GROMACS .gro file of C-alpha atoms in nm:
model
  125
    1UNK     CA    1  -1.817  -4.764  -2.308
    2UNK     CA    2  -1.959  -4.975  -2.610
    3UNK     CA    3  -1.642  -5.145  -2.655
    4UNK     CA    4  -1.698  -5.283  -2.359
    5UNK     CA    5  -1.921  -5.588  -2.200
    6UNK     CA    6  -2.063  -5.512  -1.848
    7UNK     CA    7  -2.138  -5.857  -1.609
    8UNK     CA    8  -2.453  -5.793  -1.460
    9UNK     CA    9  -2.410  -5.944  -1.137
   10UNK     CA   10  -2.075  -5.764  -1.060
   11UNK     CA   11  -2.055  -5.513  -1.276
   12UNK     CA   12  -1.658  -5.645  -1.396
   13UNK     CA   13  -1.597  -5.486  -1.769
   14UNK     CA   14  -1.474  -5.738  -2.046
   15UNK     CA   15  -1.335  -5.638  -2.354
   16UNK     CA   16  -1.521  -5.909  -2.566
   17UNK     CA   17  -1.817  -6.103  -2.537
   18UNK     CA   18  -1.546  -6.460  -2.455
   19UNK     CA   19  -1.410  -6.281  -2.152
   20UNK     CA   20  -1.755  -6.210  -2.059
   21UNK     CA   21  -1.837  -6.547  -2.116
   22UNK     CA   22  -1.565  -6.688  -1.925
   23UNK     CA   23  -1.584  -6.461  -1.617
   24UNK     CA   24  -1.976  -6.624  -1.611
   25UNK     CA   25  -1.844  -6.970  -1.650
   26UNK     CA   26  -1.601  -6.926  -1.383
   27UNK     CA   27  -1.834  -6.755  -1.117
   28UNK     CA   28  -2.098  -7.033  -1.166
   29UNK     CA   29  -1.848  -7.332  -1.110
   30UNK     CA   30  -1.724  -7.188  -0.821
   31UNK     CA   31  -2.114  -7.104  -0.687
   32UNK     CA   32  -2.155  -7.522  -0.769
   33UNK     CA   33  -1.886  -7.588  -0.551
   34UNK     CA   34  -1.908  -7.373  -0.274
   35UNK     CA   35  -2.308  -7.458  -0.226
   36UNK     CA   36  -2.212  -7.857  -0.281
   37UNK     CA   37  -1.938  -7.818  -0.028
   38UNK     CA   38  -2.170  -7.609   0.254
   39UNK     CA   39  -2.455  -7.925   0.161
   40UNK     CA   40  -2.153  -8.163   0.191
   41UNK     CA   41  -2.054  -8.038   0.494
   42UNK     CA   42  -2.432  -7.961   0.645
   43UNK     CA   43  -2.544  -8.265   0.553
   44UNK     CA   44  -2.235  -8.548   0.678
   45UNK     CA   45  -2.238  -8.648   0.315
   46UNK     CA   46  -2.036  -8.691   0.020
   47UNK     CA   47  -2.022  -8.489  -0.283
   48UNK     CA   48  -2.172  -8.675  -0.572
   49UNK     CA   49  -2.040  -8.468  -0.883
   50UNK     CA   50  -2.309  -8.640  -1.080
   51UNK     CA   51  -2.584  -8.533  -0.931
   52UNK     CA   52  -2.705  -8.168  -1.000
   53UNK     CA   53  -2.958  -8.170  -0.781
   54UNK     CA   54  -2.814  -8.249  -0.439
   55UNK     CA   55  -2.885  -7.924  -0.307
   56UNK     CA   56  -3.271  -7.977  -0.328
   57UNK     CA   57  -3.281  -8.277  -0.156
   58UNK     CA   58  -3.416  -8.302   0.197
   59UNK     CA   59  -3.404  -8.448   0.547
   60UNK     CA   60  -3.627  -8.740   0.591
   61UNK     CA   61  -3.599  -8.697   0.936
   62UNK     CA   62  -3.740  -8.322   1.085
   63UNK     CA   63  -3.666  -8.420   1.425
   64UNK     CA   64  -3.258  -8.429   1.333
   65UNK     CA   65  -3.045  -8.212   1.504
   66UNK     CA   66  -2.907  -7.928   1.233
   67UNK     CA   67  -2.594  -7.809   1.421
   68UNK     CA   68  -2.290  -7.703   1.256
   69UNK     CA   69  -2.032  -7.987   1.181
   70UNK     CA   70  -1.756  -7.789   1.111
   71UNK     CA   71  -1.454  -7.881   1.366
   72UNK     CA   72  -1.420  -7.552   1.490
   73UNK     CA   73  -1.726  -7.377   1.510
   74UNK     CA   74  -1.830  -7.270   1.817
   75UNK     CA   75  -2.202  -7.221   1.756
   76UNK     CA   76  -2.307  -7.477   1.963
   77UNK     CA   77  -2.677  -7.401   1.882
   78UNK     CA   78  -2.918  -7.579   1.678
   79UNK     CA   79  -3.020  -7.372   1.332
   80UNK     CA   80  -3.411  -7.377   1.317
   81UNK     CA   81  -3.371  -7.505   0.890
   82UNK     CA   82  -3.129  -7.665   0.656
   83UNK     CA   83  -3.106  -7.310   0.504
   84UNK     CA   84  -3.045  -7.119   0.861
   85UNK     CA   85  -2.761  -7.380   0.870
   86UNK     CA   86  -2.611  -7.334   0.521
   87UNK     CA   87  -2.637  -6.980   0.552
   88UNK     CA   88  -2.470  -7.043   0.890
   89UNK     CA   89  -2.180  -7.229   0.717
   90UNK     CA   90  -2.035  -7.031   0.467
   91UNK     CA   91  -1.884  -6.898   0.773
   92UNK     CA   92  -1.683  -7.164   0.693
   93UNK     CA   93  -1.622  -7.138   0.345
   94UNK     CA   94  -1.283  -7.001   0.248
   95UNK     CA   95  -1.252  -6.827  -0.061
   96UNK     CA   96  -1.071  -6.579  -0.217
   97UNK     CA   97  -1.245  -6.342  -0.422
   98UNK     CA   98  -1.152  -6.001  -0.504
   99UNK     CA   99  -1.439  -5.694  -0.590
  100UNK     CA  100  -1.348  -5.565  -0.945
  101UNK     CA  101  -1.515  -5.243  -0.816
  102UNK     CA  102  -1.338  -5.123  -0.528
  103UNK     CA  103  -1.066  -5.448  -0.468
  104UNK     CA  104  -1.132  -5.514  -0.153
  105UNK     CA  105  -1.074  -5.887  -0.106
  106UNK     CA  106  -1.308  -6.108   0.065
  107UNK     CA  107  -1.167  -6.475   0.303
  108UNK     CA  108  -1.488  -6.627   0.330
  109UNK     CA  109  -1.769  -6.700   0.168
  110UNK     CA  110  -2.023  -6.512   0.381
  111UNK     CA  111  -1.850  -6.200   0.336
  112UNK     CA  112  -1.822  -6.172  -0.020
  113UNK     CA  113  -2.119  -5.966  -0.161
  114UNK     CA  114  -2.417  -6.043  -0.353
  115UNK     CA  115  -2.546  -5.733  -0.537
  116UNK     CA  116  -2.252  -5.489  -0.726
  117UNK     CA  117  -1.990  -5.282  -0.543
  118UNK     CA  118  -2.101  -4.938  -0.515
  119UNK     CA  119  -1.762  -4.805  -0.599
  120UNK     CA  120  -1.763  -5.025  -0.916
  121UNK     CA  121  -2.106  -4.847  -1.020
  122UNK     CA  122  -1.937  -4.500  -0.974
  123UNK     CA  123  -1.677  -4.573  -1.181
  124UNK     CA  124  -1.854  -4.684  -1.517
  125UNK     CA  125  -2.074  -4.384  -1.498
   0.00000   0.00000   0.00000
């Protein structure tokens, strides 16, 4: 088990620090995207791949509507927050990851999980 390098967050085993490294690398770009696409989306605007901090900007305007402006949804209610309608959108967001722990694979973004794969934990003891 020493040869090995555990990923905190999922629990995936590399065989060298590099693999490690990239497996981090890879999950955090694709956590950049999906949150700048659900803002994107959320908030009618564009992506601006310069700016890092897109995500913590706000509405100047609390009396705005916050529905959801995906196409198809058909939540017709208003979310109470930005984040109730963020959360609400990675309905939305297709993705296709796979659990190194058990290999279930997960469609969208609201259904992949956030804390390790019980199975996954099992398995390394």
């Amino acid at each position: 088990m020493s040869d090995y390098h555990e990923c905190r967050k999922c629990s995936a085993l590399f065989r060298s620090p590099k693999e490690l490294d990239d497996h981090i690398d890879e999950f955090q770009a694709q956590r950049v995207y999906h949150l700048r696409e659900a803002d994107r989306c959320s908030g009618h605007s564009r992506v601006n791949d310069t700016d890092d901090n897109l995500l913590l900007q706000t509405e100047s305007s609390s009396h705005r509507t916050r529905s959801c402006p995906h196409e198809e949804c058909r939540s017709k209610r208003p979310y109470s927050s930005r984040q109730a309608l963020q959360r609400h959108y990675l309905e939305h967001v297709i993705c296709k990851e796979v659990c190194v722990g058990c290999h279930k694979t997960f469609g969208i973004a609201s259904q992949f999980p956030t804390v390790p794969c019980v199975k996954r934990r099992k398995n390394a003891i």
